[in-house]
PDB file of C-alpha atoms in Angstrom:
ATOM      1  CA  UNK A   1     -15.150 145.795  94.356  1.00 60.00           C
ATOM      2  CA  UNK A   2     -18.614 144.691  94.169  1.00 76.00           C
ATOM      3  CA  UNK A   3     -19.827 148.053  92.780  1.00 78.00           C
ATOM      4  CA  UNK A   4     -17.890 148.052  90.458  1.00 81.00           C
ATOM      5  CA  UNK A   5     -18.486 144.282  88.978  1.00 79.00           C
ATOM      6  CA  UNK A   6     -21.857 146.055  88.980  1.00 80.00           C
ATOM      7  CA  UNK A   7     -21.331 149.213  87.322  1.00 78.00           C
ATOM      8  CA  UNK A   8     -19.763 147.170  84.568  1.00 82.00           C
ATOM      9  CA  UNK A   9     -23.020 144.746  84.643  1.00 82.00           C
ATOM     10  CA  UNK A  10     -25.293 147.476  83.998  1.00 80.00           C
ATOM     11  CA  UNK A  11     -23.099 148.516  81.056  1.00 83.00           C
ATOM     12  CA  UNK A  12     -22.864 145.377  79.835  1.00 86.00           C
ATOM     13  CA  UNK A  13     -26.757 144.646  79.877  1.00 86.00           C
ATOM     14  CA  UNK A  14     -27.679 147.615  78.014  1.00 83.00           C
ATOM     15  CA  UNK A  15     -29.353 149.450  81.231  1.00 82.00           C
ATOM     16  CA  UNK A  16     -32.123 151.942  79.443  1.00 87.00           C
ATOM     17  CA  UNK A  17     -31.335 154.274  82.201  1.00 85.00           C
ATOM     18  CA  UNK A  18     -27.867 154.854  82.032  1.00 85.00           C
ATOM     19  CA  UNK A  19     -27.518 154.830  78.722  1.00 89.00           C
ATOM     20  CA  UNK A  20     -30.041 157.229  78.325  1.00 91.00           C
ATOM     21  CA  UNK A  21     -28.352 159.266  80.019  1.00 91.00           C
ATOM     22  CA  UNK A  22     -25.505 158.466  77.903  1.00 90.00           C
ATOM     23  CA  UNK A  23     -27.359 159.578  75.274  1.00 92.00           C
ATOM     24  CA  UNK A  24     -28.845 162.876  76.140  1.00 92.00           C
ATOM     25  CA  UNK A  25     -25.373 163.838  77.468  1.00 92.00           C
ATOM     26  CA  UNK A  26     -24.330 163.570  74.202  1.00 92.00           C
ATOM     27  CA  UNK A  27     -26.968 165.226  72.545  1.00 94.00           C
ATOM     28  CA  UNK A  28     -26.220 167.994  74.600  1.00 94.00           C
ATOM     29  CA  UNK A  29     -22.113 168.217  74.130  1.00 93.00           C
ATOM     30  CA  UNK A  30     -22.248 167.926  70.648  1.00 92.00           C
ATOM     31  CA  UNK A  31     -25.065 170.258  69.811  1.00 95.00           C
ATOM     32  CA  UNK A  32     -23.299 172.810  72.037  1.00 95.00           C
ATOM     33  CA  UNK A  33     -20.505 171.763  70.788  1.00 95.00           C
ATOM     34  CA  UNK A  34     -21.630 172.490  66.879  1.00 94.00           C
ATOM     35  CA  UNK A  35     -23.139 176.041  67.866  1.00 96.00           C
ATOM     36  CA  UNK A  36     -20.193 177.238  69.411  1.00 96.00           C
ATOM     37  CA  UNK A  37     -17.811 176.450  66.281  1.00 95.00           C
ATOM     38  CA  UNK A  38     -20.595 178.180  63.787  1.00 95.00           C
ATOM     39  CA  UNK A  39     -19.631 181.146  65.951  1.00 95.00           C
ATOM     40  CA  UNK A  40     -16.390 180.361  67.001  1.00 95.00           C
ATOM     41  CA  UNK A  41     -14.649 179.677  63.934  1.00 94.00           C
ATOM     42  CA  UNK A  42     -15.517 182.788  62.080  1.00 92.00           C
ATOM     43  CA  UNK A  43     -15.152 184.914  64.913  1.00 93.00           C
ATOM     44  CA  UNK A  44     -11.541 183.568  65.902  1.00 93.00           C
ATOM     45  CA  UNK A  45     -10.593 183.937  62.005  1.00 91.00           C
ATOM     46  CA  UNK A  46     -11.649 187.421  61.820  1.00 90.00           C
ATOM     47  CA  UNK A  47      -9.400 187.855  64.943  1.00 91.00           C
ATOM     48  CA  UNK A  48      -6.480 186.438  63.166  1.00 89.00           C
ATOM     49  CA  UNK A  49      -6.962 188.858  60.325  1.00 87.00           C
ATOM     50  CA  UNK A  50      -8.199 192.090  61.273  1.00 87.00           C
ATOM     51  CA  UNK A  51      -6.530 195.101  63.204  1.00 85.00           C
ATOM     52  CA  UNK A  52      -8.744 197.391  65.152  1.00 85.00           C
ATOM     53  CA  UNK A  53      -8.147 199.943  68.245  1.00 89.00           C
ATOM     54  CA  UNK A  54      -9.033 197.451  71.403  1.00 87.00           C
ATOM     55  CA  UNK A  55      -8.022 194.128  69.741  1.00 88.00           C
ATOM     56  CA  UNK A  56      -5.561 193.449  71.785  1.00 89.00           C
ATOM     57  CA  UNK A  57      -7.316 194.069  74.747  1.00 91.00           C
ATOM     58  CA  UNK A  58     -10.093 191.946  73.300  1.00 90.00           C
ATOM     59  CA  UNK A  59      -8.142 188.826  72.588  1.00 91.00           C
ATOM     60  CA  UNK A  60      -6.538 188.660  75.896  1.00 91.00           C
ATOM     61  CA  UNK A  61     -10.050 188.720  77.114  1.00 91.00           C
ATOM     62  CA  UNK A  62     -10.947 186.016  75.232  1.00 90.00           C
ATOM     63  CA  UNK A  63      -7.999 184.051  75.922  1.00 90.00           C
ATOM     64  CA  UNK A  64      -8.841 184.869  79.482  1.00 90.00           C
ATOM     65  CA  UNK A  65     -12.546 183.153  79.322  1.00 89.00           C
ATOM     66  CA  UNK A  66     -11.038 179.900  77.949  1.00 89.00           C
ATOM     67  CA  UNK A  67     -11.053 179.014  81.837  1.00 86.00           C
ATOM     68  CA  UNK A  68     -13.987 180.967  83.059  1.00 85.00           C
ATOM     69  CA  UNK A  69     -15.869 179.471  86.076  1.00 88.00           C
ATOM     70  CA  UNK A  70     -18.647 176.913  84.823  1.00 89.00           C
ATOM     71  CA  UNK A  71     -20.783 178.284  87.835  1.00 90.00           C
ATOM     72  CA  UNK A  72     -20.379 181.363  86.559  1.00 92.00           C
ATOM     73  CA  UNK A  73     -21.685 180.293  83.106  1.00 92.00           C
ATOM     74  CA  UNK A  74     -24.324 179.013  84.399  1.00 92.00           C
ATOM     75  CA  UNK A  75     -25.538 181.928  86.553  1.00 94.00           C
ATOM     76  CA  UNK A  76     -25.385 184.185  83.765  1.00 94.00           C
ATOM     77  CA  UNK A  77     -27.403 182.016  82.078  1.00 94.00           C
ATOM     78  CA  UNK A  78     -29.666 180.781  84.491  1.00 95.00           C
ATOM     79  CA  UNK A  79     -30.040 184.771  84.893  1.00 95.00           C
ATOM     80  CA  UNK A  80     -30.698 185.296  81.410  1.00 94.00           C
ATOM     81  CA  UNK A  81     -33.414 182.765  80.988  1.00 94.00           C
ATOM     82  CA  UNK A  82     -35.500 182.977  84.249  1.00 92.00           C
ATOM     83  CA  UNK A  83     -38.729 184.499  84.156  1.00 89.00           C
ATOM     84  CA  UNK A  84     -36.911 187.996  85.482  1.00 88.00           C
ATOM     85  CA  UNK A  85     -34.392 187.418  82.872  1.00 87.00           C
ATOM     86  CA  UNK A  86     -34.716 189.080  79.179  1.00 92.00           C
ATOM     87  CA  UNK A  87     -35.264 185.827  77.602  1.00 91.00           C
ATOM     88  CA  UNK A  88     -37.889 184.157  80.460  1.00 88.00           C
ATOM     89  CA  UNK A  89     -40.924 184.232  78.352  1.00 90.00           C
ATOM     90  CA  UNK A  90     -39.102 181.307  76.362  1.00 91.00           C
ATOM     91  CA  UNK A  91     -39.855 179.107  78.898  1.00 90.00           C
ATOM     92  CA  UNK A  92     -36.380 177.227  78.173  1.00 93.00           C
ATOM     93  CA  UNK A  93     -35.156 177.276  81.942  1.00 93.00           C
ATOM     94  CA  UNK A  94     -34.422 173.849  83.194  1.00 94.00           C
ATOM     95  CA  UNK A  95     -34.487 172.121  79.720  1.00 94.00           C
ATOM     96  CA  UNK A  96     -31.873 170.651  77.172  1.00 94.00           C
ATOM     97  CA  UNK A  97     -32.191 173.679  75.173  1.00 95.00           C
ATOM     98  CA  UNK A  98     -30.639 175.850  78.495  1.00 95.00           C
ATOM     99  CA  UNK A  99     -28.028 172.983  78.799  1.00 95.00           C
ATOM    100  CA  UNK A 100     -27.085 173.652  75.714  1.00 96.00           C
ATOM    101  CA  UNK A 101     -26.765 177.508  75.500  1.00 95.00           C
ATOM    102  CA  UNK A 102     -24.903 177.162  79.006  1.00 95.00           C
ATOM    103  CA  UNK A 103     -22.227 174.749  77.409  1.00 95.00           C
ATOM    104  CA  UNK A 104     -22.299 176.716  74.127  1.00 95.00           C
ATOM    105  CA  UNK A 105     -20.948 179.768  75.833  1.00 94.00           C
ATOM    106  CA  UNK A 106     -18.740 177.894  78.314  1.00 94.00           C
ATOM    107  CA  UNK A 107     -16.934 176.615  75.006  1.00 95.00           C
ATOM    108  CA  UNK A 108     -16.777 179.141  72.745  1.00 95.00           C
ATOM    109  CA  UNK A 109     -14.338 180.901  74.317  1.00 94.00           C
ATOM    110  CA  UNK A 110     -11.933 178.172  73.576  1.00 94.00           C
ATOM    111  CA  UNK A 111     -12.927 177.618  70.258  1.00 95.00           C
ATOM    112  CA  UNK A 112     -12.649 181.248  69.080  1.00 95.00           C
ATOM    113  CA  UNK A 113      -9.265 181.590  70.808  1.00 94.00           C
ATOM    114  CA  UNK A 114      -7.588 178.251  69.643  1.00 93.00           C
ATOM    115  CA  UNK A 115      -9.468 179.247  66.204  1.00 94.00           C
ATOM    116  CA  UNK A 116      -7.257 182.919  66.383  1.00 93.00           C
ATOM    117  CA  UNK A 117      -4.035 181.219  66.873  1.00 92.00           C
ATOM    118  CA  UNK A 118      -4.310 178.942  64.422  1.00 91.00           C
ATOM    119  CA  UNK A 119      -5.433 180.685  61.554  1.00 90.00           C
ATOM    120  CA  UNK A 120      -3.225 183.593  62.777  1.00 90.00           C
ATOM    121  CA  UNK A 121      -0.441 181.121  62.552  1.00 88.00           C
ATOM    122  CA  UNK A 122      -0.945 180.069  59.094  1.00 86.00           C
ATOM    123  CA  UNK A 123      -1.989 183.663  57.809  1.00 84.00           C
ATOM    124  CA  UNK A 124       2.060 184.818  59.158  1.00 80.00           C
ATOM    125  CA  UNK A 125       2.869 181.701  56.703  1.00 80.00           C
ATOM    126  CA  UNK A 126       0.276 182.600  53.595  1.00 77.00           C
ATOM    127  CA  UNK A 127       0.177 186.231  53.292  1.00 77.00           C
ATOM    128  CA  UNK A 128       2.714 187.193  51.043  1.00 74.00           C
ATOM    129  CA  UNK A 129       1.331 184.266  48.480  1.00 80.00           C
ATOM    130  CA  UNK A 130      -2.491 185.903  49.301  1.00 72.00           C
ATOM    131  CA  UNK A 131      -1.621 189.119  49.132  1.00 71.00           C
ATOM    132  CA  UNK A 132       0.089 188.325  45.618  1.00 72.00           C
ATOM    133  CA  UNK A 133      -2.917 186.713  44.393  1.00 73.00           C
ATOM    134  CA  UNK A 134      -5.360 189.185  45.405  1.00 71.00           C
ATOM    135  CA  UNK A 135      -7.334 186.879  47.270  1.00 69.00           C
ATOM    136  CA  UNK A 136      -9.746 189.433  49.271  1.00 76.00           C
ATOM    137  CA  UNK A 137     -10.509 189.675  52.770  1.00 73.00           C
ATOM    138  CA  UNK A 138     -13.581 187.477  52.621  1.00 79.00           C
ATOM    139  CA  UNK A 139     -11.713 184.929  50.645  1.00 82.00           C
ATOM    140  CA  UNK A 140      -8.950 184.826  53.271  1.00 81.00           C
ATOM    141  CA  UNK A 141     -11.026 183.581  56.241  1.00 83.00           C
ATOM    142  CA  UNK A 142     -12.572 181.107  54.133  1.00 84.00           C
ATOM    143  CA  UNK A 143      -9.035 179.827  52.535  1.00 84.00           C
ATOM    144  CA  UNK A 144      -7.504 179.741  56.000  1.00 85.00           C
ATOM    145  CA  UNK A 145     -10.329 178.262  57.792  1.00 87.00           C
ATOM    146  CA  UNK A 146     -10.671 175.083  55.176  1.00 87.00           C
ATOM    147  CA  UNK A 147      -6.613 174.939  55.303  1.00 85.00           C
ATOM    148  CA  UNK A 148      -6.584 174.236  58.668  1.00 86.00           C
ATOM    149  CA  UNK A 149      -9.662 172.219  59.161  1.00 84.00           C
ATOM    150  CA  UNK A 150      -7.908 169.280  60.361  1.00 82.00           C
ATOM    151  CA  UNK A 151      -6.377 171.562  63.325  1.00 85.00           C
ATOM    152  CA  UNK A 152      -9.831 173.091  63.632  1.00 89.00           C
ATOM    153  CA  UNK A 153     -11.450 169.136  64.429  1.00 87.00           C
ATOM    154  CA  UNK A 154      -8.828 168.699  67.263  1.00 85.00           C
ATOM    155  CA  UNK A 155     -10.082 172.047  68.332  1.00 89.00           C
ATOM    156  CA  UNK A 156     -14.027 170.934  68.260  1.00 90.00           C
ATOM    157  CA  UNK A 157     -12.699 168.066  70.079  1.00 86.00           C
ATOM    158  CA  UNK A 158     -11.422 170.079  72.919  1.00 87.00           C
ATOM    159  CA  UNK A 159     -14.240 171.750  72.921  1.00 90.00           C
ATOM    160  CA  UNK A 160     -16.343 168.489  73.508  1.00 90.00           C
ATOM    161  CA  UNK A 161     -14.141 167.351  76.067  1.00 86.00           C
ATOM    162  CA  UNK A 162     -14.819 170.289  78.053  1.00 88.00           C
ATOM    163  CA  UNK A 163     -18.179 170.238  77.532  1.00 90.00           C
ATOM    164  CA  UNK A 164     -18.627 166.915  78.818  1.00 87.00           C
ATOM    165  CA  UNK A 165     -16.850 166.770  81.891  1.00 85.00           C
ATOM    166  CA  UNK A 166     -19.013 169.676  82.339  1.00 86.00           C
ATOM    167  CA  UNK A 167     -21.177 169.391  86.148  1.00 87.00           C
ATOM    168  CA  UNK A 168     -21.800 172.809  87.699  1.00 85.00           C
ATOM    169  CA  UNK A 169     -23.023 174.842  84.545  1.00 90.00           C
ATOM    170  CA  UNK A 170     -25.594 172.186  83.507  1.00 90.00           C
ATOM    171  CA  UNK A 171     -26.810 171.311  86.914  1.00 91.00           C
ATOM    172  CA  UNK A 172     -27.873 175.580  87.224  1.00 93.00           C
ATOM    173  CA  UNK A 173     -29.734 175.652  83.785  1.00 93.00           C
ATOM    174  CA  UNK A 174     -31.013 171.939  83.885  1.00 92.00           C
ATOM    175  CA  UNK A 175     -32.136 171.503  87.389  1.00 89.00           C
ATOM    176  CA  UNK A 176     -30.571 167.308  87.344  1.00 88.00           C
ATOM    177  CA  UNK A 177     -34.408 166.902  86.301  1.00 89.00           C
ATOM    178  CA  UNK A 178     -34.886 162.883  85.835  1.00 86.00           C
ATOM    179  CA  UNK A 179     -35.646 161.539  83.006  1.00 84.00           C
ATOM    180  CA  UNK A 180     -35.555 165.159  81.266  1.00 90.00           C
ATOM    181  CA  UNK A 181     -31.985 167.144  81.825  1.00 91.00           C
ATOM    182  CA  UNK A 182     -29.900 164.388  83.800  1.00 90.00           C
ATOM    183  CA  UNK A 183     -26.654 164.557  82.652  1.00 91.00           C
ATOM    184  CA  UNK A 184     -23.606 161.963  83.618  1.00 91.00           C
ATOM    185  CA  UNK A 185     -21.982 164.395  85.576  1.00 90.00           C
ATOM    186  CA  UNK A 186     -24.908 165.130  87.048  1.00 90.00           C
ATOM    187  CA  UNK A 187     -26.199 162.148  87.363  1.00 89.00           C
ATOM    188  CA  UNK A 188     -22.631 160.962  89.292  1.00 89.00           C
ATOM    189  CA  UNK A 189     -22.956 163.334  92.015  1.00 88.00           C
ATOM    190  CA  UNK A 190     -26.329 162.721  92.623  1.00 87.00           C
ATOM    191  CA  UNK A 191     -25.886 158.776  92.792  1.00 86.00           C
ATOM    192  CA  UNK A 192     -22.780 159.228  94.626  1.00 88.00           C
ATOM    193  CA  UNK A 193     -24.393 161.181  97.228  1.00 87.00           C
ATOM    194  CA  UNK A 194     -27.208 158.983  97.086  1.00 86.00           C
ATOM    195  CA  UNK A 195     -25.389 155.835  98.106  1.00 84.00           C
ATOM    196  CA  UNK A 196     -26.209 154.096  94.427  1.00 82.00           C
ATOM    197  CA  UNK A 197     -21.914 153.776  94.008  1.00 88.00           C
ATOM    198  CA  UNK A 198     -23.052 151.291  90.733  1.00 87.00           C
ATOM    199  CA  UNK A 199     -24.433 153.346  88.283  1.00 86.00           C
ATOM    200  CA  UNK A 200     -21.887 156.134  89.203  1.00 88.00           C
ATOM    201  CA  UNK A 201     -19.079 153.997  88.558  1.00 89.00           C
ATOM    202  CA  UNK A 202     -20.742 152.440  85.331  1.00 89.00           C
ATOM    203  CA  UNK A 203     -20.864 156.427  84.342  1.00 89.00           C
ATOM    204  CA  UNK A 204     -17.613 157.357  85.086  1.00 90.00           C
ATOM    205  CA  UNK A 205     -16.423 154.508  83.080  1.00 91.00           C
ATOM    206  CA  UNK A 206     -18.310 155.695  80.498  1.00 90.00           C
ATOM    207  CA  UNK A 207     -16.903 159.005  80.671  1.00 88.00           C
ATOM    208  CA  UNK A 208     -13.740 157.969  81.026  1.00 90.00           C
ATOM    209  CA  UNK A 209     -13.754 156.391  77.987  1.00 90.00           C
ATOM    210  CA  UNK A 210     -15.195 158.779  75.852  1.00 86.00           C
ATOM    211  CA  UNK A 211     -12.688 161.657  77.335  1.00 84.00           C
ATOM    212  CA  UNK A 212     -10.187 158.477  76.297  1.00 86.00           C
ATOM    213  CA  UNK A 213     -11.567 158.484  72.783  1.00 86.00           C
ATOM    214  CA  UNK A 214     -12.041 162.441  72.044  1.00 81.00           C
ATOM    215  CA  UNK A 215      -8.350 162.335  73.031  1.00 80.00           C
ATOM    216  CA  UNK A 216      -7.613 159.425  70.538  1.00 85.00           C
ATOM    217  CA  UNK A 217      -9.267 160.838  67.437  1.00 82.00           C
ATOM    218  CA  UNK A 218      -7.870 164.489  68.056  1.00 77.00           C
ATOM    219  CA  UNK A 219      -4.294 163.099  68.299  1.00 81.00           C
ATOM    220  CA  UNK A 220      -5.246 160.769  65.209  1.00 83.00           C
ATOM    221  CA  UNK A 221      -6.550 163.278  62.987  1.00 77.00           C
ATOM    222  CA  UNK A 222      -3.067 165.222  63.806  1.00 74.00           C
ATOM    223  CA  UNK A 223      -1.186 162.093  62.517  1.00 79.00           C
ATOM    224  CA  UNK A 224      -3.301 161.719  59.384  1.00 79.00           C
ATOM    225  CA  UNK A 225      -2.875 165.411  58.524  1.00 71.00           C
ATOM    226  CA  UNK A 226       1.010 165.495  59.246  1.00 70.00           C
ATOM    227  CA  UNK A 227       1.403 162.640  57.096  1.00 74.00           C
ATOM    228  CA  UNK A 228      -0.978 163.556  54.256  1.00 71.00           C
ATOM    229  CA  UNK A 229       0.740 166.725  54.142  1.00 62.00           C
ATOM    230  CA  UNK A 230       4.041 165.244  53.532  1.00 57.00           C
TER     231      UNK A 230
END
């Protein structure tokens, strides 16, 4: 009980530490978070409206990553970026910028395959009125990715939620360096095994809440588009 009057002390106080950890956590999720939709999106659409020998095979590969291991993200890339690795002269081992490829690829498998259904979805609905206007191919990914933007920000959203509950992936690339590329998950498993149950807790309820509120706006933005479509 008395950890967690102080977990919710340090919150309350402003604590520079946790909340900068708050705060590169953040930083991290959403600019994984971004990348992977710049790829996602597109490549999900293009899914959605293009036949080609092996499609088939290659969506229900995709579908499949959606709940890849996040050790196994971040071996590949902690593989990729060590000084063995094809990309180790970058030097970007055991910084933000790894945390952020790691979560990048751990979450663009969902956003390409929630992408796919959705725009497949409204392409079964659209094509005959497409088709009749001559809209070309180029034209259709476009149309049906702005029609169903508001679906796509519930996807992002997903996307961010996975990202930051995120613990093995970033804890492989980042190295749970203080100060530099500690996380909140990291940062609870450290302090838990550490003893420090205060700052843990005051994280988790941080977490908590933000899971709470990525939840919130998705199902909100849902509403608002139901409604404003009549």
């Amino acid at each position: 009980m008395s950890e967690t009057l102080t977990a919710w002390q340090l919150i309350a106080s402003g604590d520079a530490t946790l909340f900068a950890i708050v705060g590169l956590s953040l930083a991290v999720s959403l600019t994984a978070v971004v990348a992977a939709g710049i790829i996602g999106f597109p490549l999900g659409a293009i899914l959605a409206l293009t036949r080609f020998p092996g499609r088939t095979a290659m969506v229900v590969v995709l579908n499949g990553f959606m709940g890849l291991p996040p050790v196994v993200v971040g071996l590949s890339v902690y593989l990729l970026l060590s000084r063995s690795g094809p990309l180790g002269e970058l030097g970007l081992l055991f910084t933000p910028t790894a945390m952020v490829i790691a979560q990048a690829f751990l979450v663009l498998p969902i956003i390409a395959a929630l992408t796919r259904q959705t725009v497949e979805d409204l392409w079964l609905e659209y094509r005959e009125e497409l088709g009749a206007m001559g809209v070309g191919w180029a034209s259709r990914v476009a149309t049906l990715l702005w029609d169903s933007r508001f679906s796509l920000v519930t996807v992002l959203l997903a996307g961010f939620g996975r990202a930051a509950a995120e613990v093995g992936t970033v804890m492989i690339v980042g190295g749970n360096i203080d100060g530099f590329t500690r996380t909140m998950t990291t940062t609870i498993a450290l302090e838990t095994s550490k003893g420090n149950i205060a700052l843990a807790i005051g994280l988790g309820i941080i977490l908590i809440l933000l899971i709470l509120l990525v939840n919130a706006t998705a199902w909100g933005v849902r509403v608002w588009a139901v409604e404003k479509a009549g």
